mmCIF file of C-alpha atoms in Angstrom:
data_model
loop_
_atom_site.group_PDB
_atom_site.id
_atom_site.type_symbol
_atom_site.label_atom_id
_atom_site.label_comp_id
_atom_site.label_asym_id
_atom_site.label_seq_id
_atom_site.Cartn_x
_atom_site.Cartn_y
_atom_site.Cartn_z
ATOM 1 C CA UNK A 1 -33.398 1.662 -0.819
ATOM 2 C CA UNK A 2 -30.771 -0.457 -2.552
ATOM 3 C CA UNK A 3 -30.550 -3.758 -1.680
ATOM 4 C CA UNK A 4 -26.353 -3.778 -1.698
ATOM 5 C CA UNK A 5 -24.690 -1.169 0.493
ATOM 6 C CA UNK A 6 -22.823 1.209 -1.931
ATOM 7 C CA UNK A 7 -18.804 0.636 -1.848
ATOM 8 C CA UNK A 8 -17.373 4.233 -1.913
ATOM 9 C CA UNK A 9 -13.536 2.971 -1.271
ATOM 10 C CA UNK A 10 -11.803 -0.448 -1.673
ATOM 11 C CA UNK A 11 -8.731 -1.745 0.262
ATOM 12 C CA UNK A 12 -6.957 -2.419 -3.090
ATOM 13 C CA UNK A 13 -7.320 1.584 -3.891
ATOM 14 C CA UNK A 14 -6.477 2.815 -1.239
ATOM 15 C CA UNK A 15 -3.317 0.063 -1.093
ATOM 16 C CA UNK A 16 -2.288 1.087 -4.426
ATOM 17 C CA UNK A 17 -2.801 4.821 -4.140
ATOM 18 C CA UNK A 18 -1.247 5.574 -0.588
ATOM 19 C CA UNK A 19 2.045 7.573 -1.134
ATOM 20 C CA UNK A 20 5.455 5.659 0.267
ATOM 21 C CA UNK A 21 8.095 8.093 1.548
ATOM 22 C CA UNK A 22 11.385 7.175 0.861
ATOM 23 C CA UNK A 23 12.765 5.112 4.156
ATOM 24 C CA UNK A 24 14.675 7.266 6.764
ATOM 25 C CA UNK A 25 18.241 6.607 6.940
ATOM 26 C CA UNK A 26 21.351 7.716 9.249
ATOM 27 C CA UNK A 27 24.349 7.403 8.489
ATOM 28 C CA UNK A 28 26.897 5.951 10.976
ATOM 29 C CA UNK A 29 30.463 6.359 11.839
ATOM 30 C CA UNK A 30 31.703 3.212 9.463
ATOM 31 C CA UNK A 31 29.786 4.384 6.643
ATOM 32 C CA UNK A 32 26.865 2.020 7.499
ATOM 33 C CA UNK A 33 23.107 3.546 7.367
ATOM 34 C CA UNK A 34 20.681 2.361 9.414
ATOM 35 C CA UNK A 35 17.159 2.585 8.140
ATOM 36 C CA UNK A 36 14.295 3.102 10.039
ATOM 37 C CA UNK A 37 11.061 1.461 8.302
ATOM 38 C CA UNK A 38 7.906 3.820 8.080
ATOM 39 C CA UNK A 39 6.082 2.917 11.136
ATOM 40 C CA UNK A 40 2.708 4.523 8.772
ATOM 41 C CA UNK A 41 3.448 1.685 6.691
ATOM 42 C CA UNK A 42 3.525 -1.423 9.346
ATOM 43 C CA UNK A 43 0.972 -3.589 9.661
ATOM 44 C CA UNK A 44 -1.512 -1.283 11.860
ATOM 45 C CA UNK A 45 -1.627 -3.539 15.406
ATOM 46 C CA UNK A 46 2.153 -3.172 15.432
ATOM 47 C CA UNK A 47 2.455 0.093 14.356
ATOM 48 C CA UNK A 48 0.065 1.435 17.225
ATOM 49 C CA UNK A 49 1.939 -0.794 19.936
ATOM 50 C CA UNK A 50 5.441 0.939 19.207
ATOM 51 C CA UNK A 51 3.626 4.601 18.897
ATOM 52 C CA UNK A 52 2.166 3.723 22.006
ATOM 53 C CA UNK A 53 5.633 2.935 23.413
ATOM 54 C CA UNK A 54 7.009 6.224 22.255
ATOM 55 C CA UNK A 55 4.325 8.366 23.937
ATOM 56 C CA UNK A 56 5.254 6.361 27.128
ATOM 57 C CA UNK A 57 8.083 6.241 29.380
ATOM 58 C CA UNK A 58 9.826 3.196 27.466
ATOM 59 C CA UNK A 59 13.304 3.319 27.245
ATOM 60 C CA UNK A 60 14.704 4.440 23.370
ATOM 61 C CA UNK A 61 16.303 1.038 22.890
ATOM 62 C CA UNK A 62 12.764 -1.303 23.934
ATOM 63 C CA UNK A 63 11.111 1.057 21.101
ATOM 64 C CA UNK A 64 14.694 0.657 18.762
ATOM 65 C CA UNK A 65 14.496 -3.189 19.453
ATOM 66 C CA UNK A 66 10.988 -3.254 18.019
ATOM 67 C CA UNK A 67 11.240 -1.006 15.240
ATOM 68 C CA UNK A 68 15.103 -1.632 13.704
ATOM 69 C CA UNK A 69 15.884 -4.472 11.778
ATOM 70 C CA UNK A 70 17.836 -6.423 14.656
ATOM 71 C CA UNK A 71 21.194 -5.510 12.544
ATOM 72 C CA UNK A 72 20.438 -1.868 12.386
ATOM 73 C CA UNK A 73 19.926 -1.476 16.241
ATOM 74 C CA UNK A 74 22.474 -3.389 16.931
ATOM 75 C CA UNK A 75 24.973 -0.884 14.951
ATOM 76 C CA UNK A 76 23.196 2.020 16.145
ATOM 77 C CA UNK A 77 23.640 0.884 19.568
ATOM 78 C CA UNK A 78 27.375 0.259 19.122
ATOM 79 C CA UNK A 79 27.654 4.055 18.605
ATOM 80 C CA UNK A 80 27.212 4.465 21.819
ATOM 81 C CA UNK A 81 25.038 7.508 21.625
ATOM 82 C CA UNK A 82 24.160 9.829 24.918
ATOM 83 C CA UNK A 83 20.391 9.663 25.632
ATOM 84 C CA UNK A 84 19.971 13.220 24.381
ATOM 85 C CA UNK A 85 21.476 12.165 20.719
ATOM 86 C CA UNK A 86 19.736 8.915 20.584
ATOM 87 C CA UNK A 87 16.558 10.564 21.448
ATOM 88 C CA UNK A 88 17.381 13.110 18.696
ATOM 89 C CA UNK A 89 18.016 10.246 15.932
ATOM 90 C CA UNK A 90 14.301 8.936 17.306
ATOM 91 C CA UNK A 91 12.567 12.295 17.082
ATOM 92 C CA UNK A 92 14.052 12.913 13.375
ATOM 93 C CA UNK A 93 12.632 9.307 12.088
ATOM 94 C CA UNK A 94 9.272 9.598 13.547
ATOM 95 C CA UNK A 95 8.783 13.325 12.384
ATOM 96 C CA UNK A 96 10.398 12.532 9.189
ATOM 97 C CA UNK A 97 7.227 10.326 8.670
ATOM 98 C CA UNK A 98 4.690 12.766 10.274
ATOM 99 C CA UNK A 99 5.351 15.476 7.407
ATOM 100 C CA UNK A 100 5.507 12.933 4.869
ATOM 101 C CA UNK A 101 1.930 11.917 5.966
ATOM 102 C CA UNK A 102 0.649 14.796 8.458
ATOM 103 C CA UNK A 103 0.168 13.892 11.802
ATOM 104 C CA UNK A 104 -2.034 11.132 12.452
ATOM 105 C CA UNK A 105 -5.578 12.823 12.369
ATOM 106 C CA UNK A 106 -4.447 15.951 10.726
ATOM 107 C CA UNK A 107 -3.603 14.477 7.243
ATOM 108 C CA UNK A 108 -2.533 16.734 4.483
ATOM 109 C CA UNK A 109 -6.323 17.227 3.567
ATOM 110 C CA UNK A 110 -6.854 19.148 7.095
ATOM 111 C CA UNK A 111 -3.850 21.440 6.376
ATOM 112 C CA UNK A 112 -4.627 25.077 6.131
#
């Protein structure tokens, strides 16, 4: 037996090798784009709380509040969007990020 446990992976890999998709943007009515920031890359505790929120029965803008830069939800919410297109923008963002990294558990290494 060694006396040192053997170090097969180090945060600073893994930090430096972990592929960054380009943000997901939407463009708005007066040219503006909003950007939604990768929820895979958030610091995990936050992360988990607002993918917890989207798999409940919060409203889109608690989850929007959270996520956007204040700025961005703001001019998202003065579109005044229906549910079923706001819910739309929300479901393009978060699966943009699922096939960039696979869904959570089912990574690209699990892909058939």
């Amino acid at each position: 037996m060694a006396d040192k446990p053997t170090v097969h992976l180090s945060l600073a890999k893994v930090r430096k090798e972990v592929e960054k998709p380009e943000p997901f943007g939407v463009g708005l009515s007066n040219s503006k784009i909003v950007t939604f920031p990768d929820l895979f890359a958030m610091e995990s505790v936050e992360a988990e709380e607002i993918f917890a929120s989207l798999n409940q029965t919060s409203t889109n803008w608690t989850i929007l509040r959270r996520w956007l830069p204040e700025d961005d939800a703001n001019a998202l919410k003065a579109e005044k969007l229906s549910v079923r297109e706001l819910a739309t923008v929300v479901q393009a963002a978060v699966k943009y990020y699922e096939d960039a990294y696979g869904e959570s558990g089912n990574g690209s290494a699990s892909a058939s």
